[in-house]
XYZ file of N, CA and C in Angstrom:
810
model
N 0.834 -1.199 0.000
C 0.000 0.000 0.000
C 0.872 1.254 0.000
N 0.385 2.302 -0.674
C 1.123 3.548 -0.710
C 1.081 4.219 0.661
N 2.208 4.776 1.059
C 2.258 5.512 2.311
C 1.695 6.906 2.106
N 0.753 7.359 2.957
C 0.188 8.699 2.794
C 1.277 9.764 2.886
N 1.123 10.802 2.081
C 2.087 11.891 2.095
C 1.991 12.684 3.401
N 3.121 12.892 4.048
C 3.165 13.669 5.282
C 3.286 15.144 4.914
N 2.130 15.816 4.756
C 2.137 17.211 4.321
C 2.783 18.128 5.351
N 2.650 17.787 6.640
C 3.227 18.638 7.679
C 4.744 18.669 7.571
N 5.352 17.493 7.444
C 6.806 17.423 7.318
C 7.274 18.074 6.021
N 6.519 17.840 4.950
C 6.880 18.436 3.662
C 6.819 19.959 3.736
N 5.785 20.474 4.378
C 5.629 21.916 4.490
C 6.765 22.532 5.305
N 7.196 21.833 6.328
C 8.311 22.337 7.125
C 9.576 22.432 6.286
N 9.789 21.427 5.428
C 10.954 21.471 4.543
C 10.819 22.610 3.533
N 9.601 22.792 3.013
C 9.379 23.881 2.065
C 9.611 25.239 2.717
N 9.131 25.370 3.941
C 9.291 26.633 4.655
C 10.769 26.958 4.836
N 11.546 25.932 5.161
C 12.991 26.116 5.296
C 13.608 26.529 3.969
N 13.121 25.923 2.882
C 13.651 26.242 1.554
C 13.363 27.685 1.170
N 12.123 28.135 1.389
C 11.773 29.503 1.014
C 12.440 30.524 1.925
N 12.748 30.131 3.163
C 13.439 31.043 4.073
C 14.931 31.125 3.764
N 15.450 30.122 3.050
C 16.862 30.161 2.665
C 17.027 31.150 1.512
N 18.250 31.585 1.294
C 18.451 32.591 0.266
C 17.695 33.861 0.627
N 17.134 34.520 -0.378
C 16.310 35.713 -0.140
C 15.416 35.879 -1.361
N 14.195 35.334 -1.270
C 13.288 35.365 -2.418
C 13.007 36.787 -2.883
N 13.067 37.750 -1.975
C 12.754 39.126 -2.351
C 13.648 39.635 -3.477
N 14.884 39.138 -3.558
C 15.776 39.538 -4.639
C 15.157 39.186 -5.993
N 14.522 38.013 -6.063
C 13.837 37.588 -7.288
C 12.463 38.241 -7.370
N 11.747 38.223 -6.233
C 10.357 38.635 -6.228
C 10.131 40.053 -6.704
N 11.016 40.980 -6.335
C 10.796 42.369 -6.733
C 10.820 42.547 -8.245
N 11.480 41.661 -8.968
C 11.509 41.771 -10.428
C 10.162 41.396 -11.043
N 9.284 40.765 -10.273
C 7.998 40.282 -10.779
C 6.851 41.243 -10.469
N 7.151 42.463 -10.024
C 6.101 43.384 -9.582
C 5.041 43.633 -10.643
N 5.431 43.668 -11.905
C 4.478 43.961 -12.978
C 3.348 42.927 -13.014
N 3.632 41.718 -12.572
C 2.600 40.672 -12.553
C 1.520 41.018 -11.532
N 1.930 41.515 -10.366
C 0.964 41.918 -9.360
C 0.090 43.068 -9.836
N 0.679 44.013 -10.551
C -0.093 45.140 -11.069
C -1.111 44.664 -12.105
N -0.691 43.789 -12.997
C -1.602 43.254 -14.006
C -2.754 42.489 -13.363
N -2.447 41.696 -12.326
C -3.488 40.925 -11.654
C -4.470 41.842 -10.938
N -3.968 42.911 -10.327
C -4.849 43.864 -9.648
C -5.846 44.473 -10.624
N -5.391 44.773 -11.828
C -6.293 45.323 -12.842
C -7.267 44.258 -13.347
N -6.781 43.040 -13.533
C -7.656 41.955 -14.002
C -8.780 41.688 -12.999
N -8.480 41.859 -11.705
C -9.487 41.645 -10.658
C -10.357 42.877 -10.433
N -10.043 43.961 -11.139
C -10.832 45.194 -11.042
C -10.980 45.630 -9.588
N -9.865 45.756 -8.892
C -9.883 46.115 -7.475
C -10.474 47.504 -7.265
N -11.270 47.638 -6.206
C -11.941 48.900 -5.901
C -11.462 49.450 -4.565
N -11.483 50.771 -4.446
C -11.092 51.450 -3.217
C -11.907 50.910 -2.033
N -11.227 50.648 -0.920
C -11.816 50.176 0.343
C -12.221 48.699 0.333
N -11.989 47.978 -0.754
C -12.275 46.545 -0.713
C -11.280 45.846 0.220
N -11.769 44.818 0.921
C -10.913 44.015 1.803
C -10.217 42.949 0.959
N -8.892 43.006 0.946
C -8.094 42.122 0.083
C -7.128 41.308 0.927
N -7.091 40.013 0.687
C -6.135 39.109 1.328
C -5.162 38.596 0.275
N -3.877 38.712 0.548
C -2.843 38.140 -0.313
C -2.254 36.941 0.419
N -2.387 35.749 -0.165
C -1.884 34.532 0.479
C -0.573 34.104 -0.175
N 0.301 33.485 0.648
C 1.641 33.120 0.170
C 2.237 34.320 -0.561
N 2.175 35.470 0.117
C 2.439 36.759 -0.529
C 3.908 37.014 -0.812
N 4.810 36.245 -0.191
C 6.223 36.518 -0.387
C 6.559 37.932 0.047
N 7.245 38.668 -0.838
C 7.627 40.038 -0.499
C 6.565 41.051 -0.917
N 5.346 40.576 -1.231
C 4.193 41.464 -1.283
C 3.866 42.147 -2.589
N 4.206 41.548 -3.729
C 3.913 42.217 -5.000
C 2.426 42.490 -5.193
N 1.585 41.471 -5.015
C 0.141 41.674 -5.183
C -0.414 42.535 -4.054
N 0.133 42.370 -2.841
C -0.307 43.183 -1.708
C -0.105 44.666 -1.990
N 1.073 45.019 -2.483
C 1.378 46.415 -2.775
C 0.521 46.942 -3.917
N 0.291 46.112 -4.925
C -0.561 46.531 -6.038
C -1.963 46.858 -5.538
N -2.482 46.039 -4.613
C -3.814 46.288 -4.046
C -3.804 47.538 -3.173
N -2.760 47.718 -2.387
C -2.674 48.901 -1.527
C -2.611 50.174 -2.357
N -1.934 50.140 -3.495
C -1.861 51.307 -4.372
C -3.235 51.684 -4.928
N -4.155 50.738 -4.915
C -5.505 50.972 -5.423
C -6.499 51.234 -4.293
N -5.969 51.558 -3.102
C -6.806 51.987 -2.000
C -7.518 50.879 -1.260
N -7.079 49.642 -1.431
C -7.731 48.517 -0.765
C -7.251 48.380 0.678
N -8.036 47.703 1.476
C -7.690 47.362 2.859
C -7.005 46.003 2.806
N -5.671 45.999 2.830
C -4.883 44.822 2.474
C -4.318 44.111 3.693
N -4.446 42.781 3.677
C -3.757 41.921 4.638
C -2.838 41.000 3.850
N -1.544 41.135 4.066
C -0.534 40.362 3.346
C -0.056 39.220 4.239
N -0.160 37.966 3.770
C 0.171 36.812 4.600
C 1.166 35.882 3.906
N 1.965 35.239 4.719
C 2.896 34.214 4.252
C 3.324 33.417 5.473
N 3.857 32.208 5.253
C 4.338 31.457 6.413
C 5.824 31.683 6.668
N 6.431 32.600 5.898
C 7.818 33.011 6.136
C 7.805 34.475 6.563
N 7.995 34.715 7.850
C 7.889 36.056 8.389
C 8.896 37.031 7.816
N 10.108 36.546 7.486
C 11.134 37.433 6.947
C 10.688 38.056 5.619
N 9.968 37.275 4.810
C 9.493 37.803 3.537
C 8.418 38.863 3.744
N 7.549 38.646 4.730
C 6.522 39.639 5.029
C 7.146 40.960 5.442
N 8.233 40.895 6.189
C 8.898 42.130 6.608
C 9.451 42.885 5.397
N 9.906 42.152 4.394
C 10.368 42.824 3.171
C 9.218 43.583 2.513
N 8.039 42.941 2.447
C 6.879 43.610 1.886
C 6.459 44.805 2.718
N 6.498 44.664 4.044
C 6.129 45.764 4.931
C 7.073 46.948 4.757
N 8.359 46.665 4.574
C 9.328 47.745 4.373
C 9.044 48.484 3.067
N 8.655 47.756 2.053
C 8.318 48.384 0.779
C 7.083 49.272 0.941
N 6.090 48.777 1.686
C 4.873 49.561 1.910
C 5.192 50.852 2.681
N 6.053 50.740 3.697
C 6.424 51.939 4.462
C 7.133 52.954 3.573
N 7.990 52.466 2.676
C 8.729 53.365 1.793
C 7.793 54.146 0.879
N 6.664 53.544 0.528
C 5.705 54.214 -0.357
C 4.552 54.846 0.425
N 4.633 54.791 1.754
C 3.577 55.354 2.604
C 2.216 54.725 2.294
N 2.227 53.401 2.129
C 1.003 52.650 1.861
C 0.554 51.926 3.124
N -0.752 51.916 3.362
C -1.300 51.168 4.495
C -1.442 49.701 4.103
N -0.813 48.823 4.880
C -0.875 47.393 4.573
C -0.565 46.597 5.842
N -1.461 45.717 6.238
C -1.223 44.858 7.393
C -0.514 43.588 6.947
N 0.322 43.025 7.808
C 0.968 41.746 7.529
C 0.650 40.778 8.655
N 0.568 39.502 8.325
C 0.277 38.473 9.327
C 0.848 37.146 8.852
N 1.617 36.489 9.715
C 2.119 35.156 9.393
C 0.940 34.190 9.372
N 0.762 33.503 8.259
C -0.374 32.592 8.111
C -0.079 31.580 7.010
N -0.624 30.402 7.174
C -0.475 29.298 6.231
C -1.733 29.230 5.373
N -1.585 29.236 4.056
C -2.742 29.217 3.164
C -3.606 27.970 3.359
N -3.028 26.905 3.885
C -3.803 25.679 4.100
C -4.626 25.730 5.382
N -4.436 26.762 6.204
C -5.198 26.909 7.455
C -5.283 28.396 7.787
N -6.018 29.136 6.996
C -6.074 30.587 7.152
C -6.825 30.973 8.426
N -6.265 31.876 9.231
C -6.876 32.244 10.516
C -7.900 33.368 10.383
N -8.809 33.221 9.427
C -9.814 34.247 9.178
C -11.193 33.599 9.080
N -12.215 34.376 9.400
C -13.578 33.879 9.345
C -14.039 33.693 7.899
N -15.086 32.900 7.726
C -15.680 32.707 6.409
C -16.091 34.059 5.820
N -15.916 34.177 4.505
C -16.386 35.364 3.763
C -15.845 36.674 4.330
N -14.593 36.671 4.785
C -13.996 37.859 5.403
C -13.489 38.877 4.380
N -13.273 38.447 3.135
C -12.595 39.314 2.170
C -13.384 39.415 0.869
N -13.276 40.582 0.248
C -13.873 40.788 -1.071
C -13.052 40.112 -2.159
N -11.733 40.113 -1.965
C -10.821 39.577 -2.969
C -9.700 38.812 -2.257
N -9.335 37.661 -2.811
C -8.189 36.880 -2.338
C -7.210 36.752 -3.505
N -5.945 37.107 -3.273
C -4.939 37.131 -4.331
C -3.789 36.186 -4.026
N -3.092 35.774 -5.080
C -1.825 35.060 -4.923
C -1.055 35.127 -6.236
N 0.185 35.601 -6.161
C 1.051 35.603 -7.340
C 2.204 34.644 -7.106
N 2.184 33.536 -7.848
C 3.244 32.526 -7.779
C 3.499 32.086 -6.346
N 2.425 31.964 -5.560
C 2.555 31.608 -4.153
C 1.798 30.362 -3.778
N 0.457 30.442 -3.809
C -0.360 29.298 -3.390
C -0.046 28.062 -4.210
N 0.419 28.221 -5.429
C 0.693 27.072 -6.290
C 1.765 26.149 -5.697
N 2.568 26.655 -4.760
C 3.617 25.829 -4.165
C 3.193 25.152 -2.853
N 1.969 25.419 -2.388
C 1.484 24.734 -1.186
C 1.279 23.252 -1.498
N 1.699 22.348 -0.617
C 1.653 20.920 -0.950
C 0.251 20.344 -1.071
N -0.691 20.793 -0.244
C -2.049 20.263 -0.284
C -2.908 21.202 -1.133
N -3.003 20.893 -2.415
C -3.645 21.814 -3.344
C -5.135 21.958 -3.080
N -5.827 20.856 -2.817
C -7.262 20.920 -2.606
C -7.598 21.737 -1.361
N -6.842 21.526 -0.305
C -7.099 22.266 0.927
C -6.811 23.753 0.744
N -5.768 24.078 0.004
C -5.430 25.478 -0.231
C -6.536 26.182 -1.002
N -7.045 25.521 -2.046
C -8.136 26.105 -2.830
C -9.373 26.286 -1.968
N -9.671 25.290 -1.133
C -10.853 25.368 -0.267
C -10.740 26.519 0.721
N -9.542 26.753 1.248
C -9.349 27.844 2.198
C -9.484 29.213 1.524
N -8.936 29.345 0.324
C -9.081 30.607 -0.399
C -10.557 30.896 -0.675
N -11.288 29.876 -1.076
C -12.714 30.052 -1.359
C -13.502 30.339 -0.079
N -13.118 29.711 1.005
C -13.856 29.886 2.268
C -13.824 31.318 2.754
N -12.651 31.961 2.665
C -12.526 33.309 3.233
C -12.964 34.397 2.259
N -13.307 34.019 1.029
C -13.775 34.970 0.025
C -15.298 35.034 0.059
N -15.852 36.221 0.090
C -17.306 36.367 0.182
C -17.979 35.904 -1.106
N -19.220 35.470 -1.048
C -19.985 35.167 -2.261
C -20.019 36.373 -3.195
N -19.718 36.153 -4.454
C -19.644 37.248 -5.416
C -18.295 37.919 -5.476
N -17.390 37.569 -4.537
C -16.044 38.122 -4.546
C -15.172 37.455 -5.592
N -13.909 37.864 -5.627
C -12.996 37.341 -6.645
C -11.765 36.689 -6.007
N -11.292 35.649 -6.640
C -10.024 35.013 -6.292
C -9.108 35.200 -7.500
N -8.036 35.962 -7.319
C -7.120 36.246 -8.424
C -5.766 35.599 -8.203
N -5.254 34.972 -9.237
C -3.964 34.279 -9.118
C -3.130 34.445 -10.379
N -1.832 34.417 -10.206
C -0.887 34.270 -11.306
C -0.102 32.996 -11.030
N -0.195 32.026 -11.940
C 0.415 30.709 -11.737
C 1.239 30.329 -12.966
N 2.472 29.886 -12.741
C 3.310 29.408 -13.842
C 2.658 28.189 -14.499
N 2.794 28.086 -15.811
C 2.222 26.958 -16.546
C 3.247 25.834 -16.696
N 2.780 24.601 -16.944
C 3.728 23.492 -17.120
C 4.635 23.668 -18.332
N 4.101 24.288 -19.395
C 4.868 24.401 -20.638
C 5.813 25.591 -20.630
N 5.578 26.567 -19.767
C 6.393 27.772 -19.743
C 7.780 27.530 -19.175
N 8.597 28.577 -19.200
C 9.984 28.437 -18.762
C 10.110 27.933 -17.332
N 9.358 28.529 -16.386
C 9.503 28.098 -14.992
C 9.007 26.660 -14.829
N 7.948 26.289 -15.542
C 7.521 24.893 -15.524
C 8.631 23.970 -15.991
N 9.336 24.379 -17.048
C 10.454 23.570 -17.552
C 11.637 23.586 -16.587
N 11.843 24.719 -15.917
C 12.925 24.790 -14.926
C 12.696 23.774 -13.814
N 11.448 23.689 -13.329
C 11.174 22.745 -12.254
C 11.268 21.297 -12.730
N 10.921 21.049 -13.978
C 11.113 19.704 -14.529
C 12.598 19.362 -14.597
N 13.413 20.352 -14.934
C 14.866 20.141 -14.973
C 15.401 19.839 -13.579
N 14.949 20.602 -12.579
C 15.346 20.311 -11.201
C 14.933 18.893 -10.812
N 13.716 18.499 -11.227
C 13.190 17.190 -10.856
C 13.970 16.031 -11.433
N 14.637 16.252 -12.567
C 15.452 15.168 -13.150
C 16.681 14.878 -12.297
N 17.142 15.871 -11.563
C 18.331 15.700 -10.730
C 17.993 15.468 -9.259
N 16.853 15.998 -8.827
C 16.427 15.849 -7.440
C 14.917 15.603 -7.460
N 14.504 14.325 -7.524
C 13.079 13.998 -7.689
C 12.217 14.644 -6.611
N 11.036 15.166 -6.991
C 10.133 15.779 -6.010
C 9.553 14.730 -5.079
N 8.998 15.126 -3.938
C 8.415 14.176 -2.992
C 7.279 13.374 -3.634
N 7.205 12.112 -3.297
C 6.142 11.264 -3.837
C 4.789 11.715 -3.302
N 3.780 11.605 -4.134
C 2.420 11.893 -3.699
C 2.035 13.349 -3.739
N 2.911 14.219 -4.239
C 2.623 15.654 -4.303
C 2.459 16.053 -5.767
N 1.364 16.715 -6.064
C 1.106 17.138 -7.436
C 2.015 18.302 -7.819
N 2.409 18.378 -9.089
C 3.291 19.466 -9.525
C 2.640 20.826 -9.321
N 3.380 21.808 -8.805
C 2.819 23.152 -8.635
C 2.274 23.747 -9.927
N 2.900 23.402 -11.052
C 2.493 23.999 -12.327
C 1.099 23.582 -12.771
N 0.477 22.595 -12.114
C -0.905 22.251 -12.436
C -1.844 23.424 -12.171
N -1.456 24.310 -11.252
C -2.254 25.517 -10.996
C -2.293 26.408 -12.231
N -1.416 26.183 -13.175
C -1.420 26.931 -14.424
C -2.221 26.272 -15.517
N -3.067 25.316 -15.164
C -3.929 24.599 -16.122
C -5.385 24.860 -15.735
N -6.163 25.445 -16.632
C -7.528 25.844 -16.291
C -8.382 24.665 -15.846
N -8.260 23.525 -16.515
C -9.087 22.370 -16.152
C -8.788 21.900 -14.736
N -7.545 22.047 -14.293
C -7.198 21.674 -12.919
C -7.816 22.655 -11.931
N -7.828 23.927 -12.260
C -8.477 24.912 -11.408
C -9.972 24.629 -11.292
N -10.590 24.209 -12.388
C -12.008 23.851 -12.356
C -12.250 22.681 -11.419
N -11.313 21.752 -11.379
C -11.426 20.621 -10.460
C -11.220 21.070 -9.010
N -10.232 21.936 -8.786
C -9.926 22.388 -7.432
C -11.065 23.204 -6.825
N -11.623 24.117 -7.597
C -12.621 25.040 -7.041
C -14.057 24.561 -7.242
N -14.276 23.696 -8.230
C -15.567 23.039 -8.398
C -16.745 23.983 -8.339
N -17.746 23.603 -7.555
C -18.974 24.392 -7.494
C -18.843 25.627 -6.605
N -17.640 25.885 -6.068
C -17.415 27.128 -5.319
C -17.194 28.322 -6.250
N -17.021 28.040 -7.538
C -16.791 29.094 -8.526
C -17.987 29.195 -9.463
N -18.458 30.421 -9.675
C -19.510 30.619 -10.677
C -18.905 30.908 -12.044
N -17.638 31.341 -12.067
C -16.943 31.597 -13.329
C -15.443 31.555 -13.082
N -14.699 31.052 -14.071
C -13.232 31.059 -14.011
C -12.717 31.623 -15.330
N -12.078 32.789 -15.256
C -11.438 33.388 -16.425
C -9.936 33.133 -16.320
N -9.356 32.553 -17.352
C -7.932 32.212 -17.339
C -7.285 32.727 -18.621
N -6.328 33.633 -18.463
C -5.697 34.279 -19.615
C -4.194 34.019 -19.596
N -3.639 33.409 -20.638
C -2.187 33.231 -20.692
C -1.478 34.574 -20.814
N -0.440 34.763 -20.020
C 0.386 35.973 -20.055
C 1.864 35.569 -20.138
N 2.712 36.541 -20.427
C 4.149 36.317 -20.462
C 4.860 37.278 -19.522
N 5.810 36.742 -18.780
C 6.736 37.569 -18.017
C 8.130 37.318 -18.566
N 8.899 38.387 -18.784
C 10.255 38.250 -19.315
C 11.294 38.327 -18.200
N 12.023 37.230 -18.007
C 13.170 37.253 -17.107
C 14.336 37.914 -17.847
N 14.958 38.895 -17.213
C 16.023 39.669 -17.857
C 17.287 39.630 -16.994
N 18.331 39.005 -17.545
C 19.612 38.901 -16.844
C 20.744 39.100 -17.845
N 21.982 39.196 -17.340
C 23.117 39.416 -18.238
C 23.334 38.229 -19.169
N 23.179 37.031 -18.605
C 23.489 35.817 -19.345
C 22.849 34.643 -18.618
N 22.917 33.459 -19.237
C 22.410 32.265 -18.580
C 23.170 31.997 -17.290
N 24.482 32.179 -17.312
C 25.293 31.956 -16.112
C 24.900 32.926 -15.001
N 24.591 34.176 -15.359
C 24.162 35.163 -14.371
C 22.838 34.750 -13.735
N 21.883 34.307 -14.558
C 20.598 33.834 -14.036
C 20.812 32.708 -13.030
N 21.598 31.711 -13.398
C 21.841 30.570 -12.507
C 22.503 31.032 -11.218
N 23.441 31.948 -11.317
C 24.117 32.468 -10.120
C 23.115 33.131 -9.177
N 22.237 33.979 -9.720
C 21.266 34.688 -8.890
C 20.277 33.712 -8.261
N 19.729 32.793 -9.055
C 18.733 31.856 -8.533
C 19.368 30.848 -7.573
N 20.583 30.451 -7.855
C 21.269 29.514 -6.963
C 21.546 30.157 -5.604
N 21.764 31.447 -5.589
C 22.088 32.158 -4.357
C 20.841 32.561 -3.577
N 19.780 33.012 -4.281
C 18.675 33.682 -3.606
C 17.331 32.975 -3.684
N 17.079 32.152 -4.701
C 15.761 31.544 -4.892
C 15.702 30.207 -4.163
N 14.891 30.147 -3.096
C 14.885 29.011 -2.182
C 14.936 27.635 -2.815
N 13.987 27.280 -3.710
C 13.990 25.922 -4.270
C 15.270 25.584 -5.034
N 15.782 26.531 -5.808
C 17.021 26.276 -6.556
C 18.210 26.250 -5.599
N 18.222 27.163 -4.640
C 19.282 27.197 -3.630
C 19.378 25.858 -2.894
N 18.232 25.341 -2.449
C 18.222 24.090 -1.698
C 18.565 22.898 -2.592
N 18.149 22.933 -3.848
C 18.468 21.836 -4.762
C 19.976 21.705 -4.945
N 20.638 22.817 -5.210
C 22.093 22.769 -5.371
C 22.774 22.325 -4.077
N 22.259 22.797 -2.940
C 22.870 22.431 -1.664
C 22.712 20.952 -1.361
N 21.626 20.344 -1.866
C 21.354 18.934 -1.571
C 22.113 17.976 -2.475
N 22.650 18.466 -3.590
C 23.288 17.595 -4.568
C 24.791 17.493 -4.328
N 25.375 16.328 -4.584
C 26.842 16.235 -4.550
C 27.430 17.084 -5.669
N 28.671 17.526 -5.510
C 29.262 18.466 -6.475
C 29.178 18.005 -7.925
N 29.405 16.710 -8.180
C 29.393 16.245 -9.565
C 28.002 16.328 -10.183
N 26.959 16.127 -9.376
C 25.590 16.240 -9.878
C 25.174 17.696 -10.001
N 25.638 18.534 -9.082
C 25.345 19.967 -9.158
C 25.883 20.565 -10.451
N 27.031 20.088 -10.893
C 27.609 20.564 -12.161
C 26.695 20.204 -13.323
N 26.127 19.005 -13.292
C 25.222 18.580 -14.358
C 23.928 19.395 -14.341
N 23.427 19.698 -13.142
C 22.232 20.530 -13.041
C 22.504 21.916 -13.613
N 23.631 22.507 -13.260
C 23.977 23.822 -13.792
C 24.068 23.789 -15.311
N 24.660 22.734 -15.840
C 24.768 22.593 -17.300
C 23.393 22.545 -17.949
N 22.486 21.766 -17.369
C 21.149 21.614 -17.952
C 20.346 22.913 -17.861
N 20.504 23.648 -16.752
C 19.797 24.927 -16.621
C 20.313 25.940 -17.638
N 21.611 25.989 -17.823
C 22.182 26.930 -18.789
C 21.748 26.564 -20.203
N 21.679 25.258 -20.497
C 21.214 24.833 -21.824
C 19.771 25.257 -22.049
N 18.919 25.086 -21.043
C 17.523 25.494 -21.139
C 17.418 27.002 -21.364
N 18.150 27.772 -20.581
C 18.101 29.223 -20.689
C 18.577 29.704 -22.062
N 19.672 29.160 -22.545
C 20.196 29.573 -23.847
C 19.244 29.194 -24.976
N 18.585 28.068 -24.830
C 17.637 27.620 -25.865
C 16.438 28.558 -25.955
N 15.994 29.093 -24.806
C 14.809 29.952 -24.787
C 15.141 31.446 -24.879
N 16.427 31.783 -24.855
C 16.843 33.183 -24.832
C 16.441 33.920 -26.105
N 15.813 35.085 -25.925
C 15.473 35.946 -27.061
C 16.222 37.260 -27.001
N 17.250 37.315 -26.162
C 17.983 38.562 -25.965
C 19.247 38.697 -26.768
N 19.556 37.721 -27.610
C 20.782 37.786 -28.397
C 21.992 37.320 -27.618
N 23.161 37.504 -28.196
C 24.387 36.967 -27.622
C 24.869 37.750 -26.400
N 24.463 39.000 -26.262
C 25.019 39.860 -25.223
C 24.081 40.063 -24.040
N 22.943 39.365 -24.022
C 22.005 39.528 -22.923
C 21.125 38.294 -22.826
N 20.323 38.231 -21.758
C 19.393 37.124 -21.579
C 17.991 37.683 -21.359
N 17.077 37.334 -22.236
C 15.663 37.652 -22.092
C 14.896 36.360 -22.352
N 14.307 35.813 -21.301
C 13.608 34.532 -21.416
C 12.135 34.728 -21.058
N 11.227 34.643 -22.043
C 9.800 34.736 -21.749
C 9.340 33.501 -20.983
N 8.500 33.725 -19.980
C 7.950 32.615 -19.198
C 6.435 32.771 -19.125
N 5.721 31.789 -19.631
C 4.266 31.851 -19.638
C 3.699 31.615 -18.245
N 2.665 32.398 -17.906
C 1.901 32.142 -16.695
C 0.429 32.327 -17.004
N -0.420 31.813 -16.132
C -1.855 31.931 -16.292
C -2.378 32.968 -15.307
N -2.991 34.027 -15.845
C -3.640 35.034 -15.013
C -5.093 34.605 -14.814
N -5.466 34.371 -13.551
C -6.738 33.739 -13.239
C -7.609 34.663 -12.396
N -8.865 34.789 -12.772
C -9.843 35.496 -11.950
C -11.054 34.585 -11.784
N -11.291 34.154 -10.554
C -12.388 33.265 -10.225
C -13.463 34.069 -9.504
N -14.669 33.971 -9.949
C -15.792 34.614 -9.246
C -16.391 33.608 -8.275
N -16.431 34.005 -7.033
C -16.919 33.100 -5.975
C -18.440 32.995 -6.027
N -18.930 31.760 -6.043
C -20.372 31.539 -6.090
C -21.029 31.995 -4.788
């Protein structure tokens, strides 16, 4: 018989991974995604907005800029402080609270809008995460997400990591959140409508080697993958990542511009 997946232990390992390095170094480059999602969700002044797995607060800040009453949450407190510092620098009102998307400490229907940019998709228990987002969103409210797709660059990056360091058994790939049919399964009859629009984000670095250096140093999952591998295997992983980056590069010989597809999602809560 298959052994049930220990989500608690897995989540603890994930939390350690995201706390390693400094995701904010990567996250701040993705701010445009939060702004686009805020517009797609048609955020209104004074609406109550929850950002789950918020990281350094890209969607939180986008909502605060639009006059919303924002609560930014993540299970890594250091990342929330980065978002709070950004809000203070812009004189934006934004609350932060350490919270796990799989067990949100809020009452039913507490928020007009629930957001997540490249965050909730990494929670190990996908069904529970979707149920919690829907629970705290009021009827008629919106759930907005930006999720990497399986076919896009980040989806391929994680597949490359998986060839060298297999993912935990029994856990669905995060990139499934970038598939509309999977979202329909996750949210089921809790959604009256699901709008899913493919978008592109361009990663911009000096070169493939520069990208690998930055992600290896600061991006938790890549940082932990390299740390877990013996040196000879780490060299092979670096080679495969550079090959992937060079193959997808549209920046020419003197720069790196790699488009990465993501799904911009707006779910209307039934």
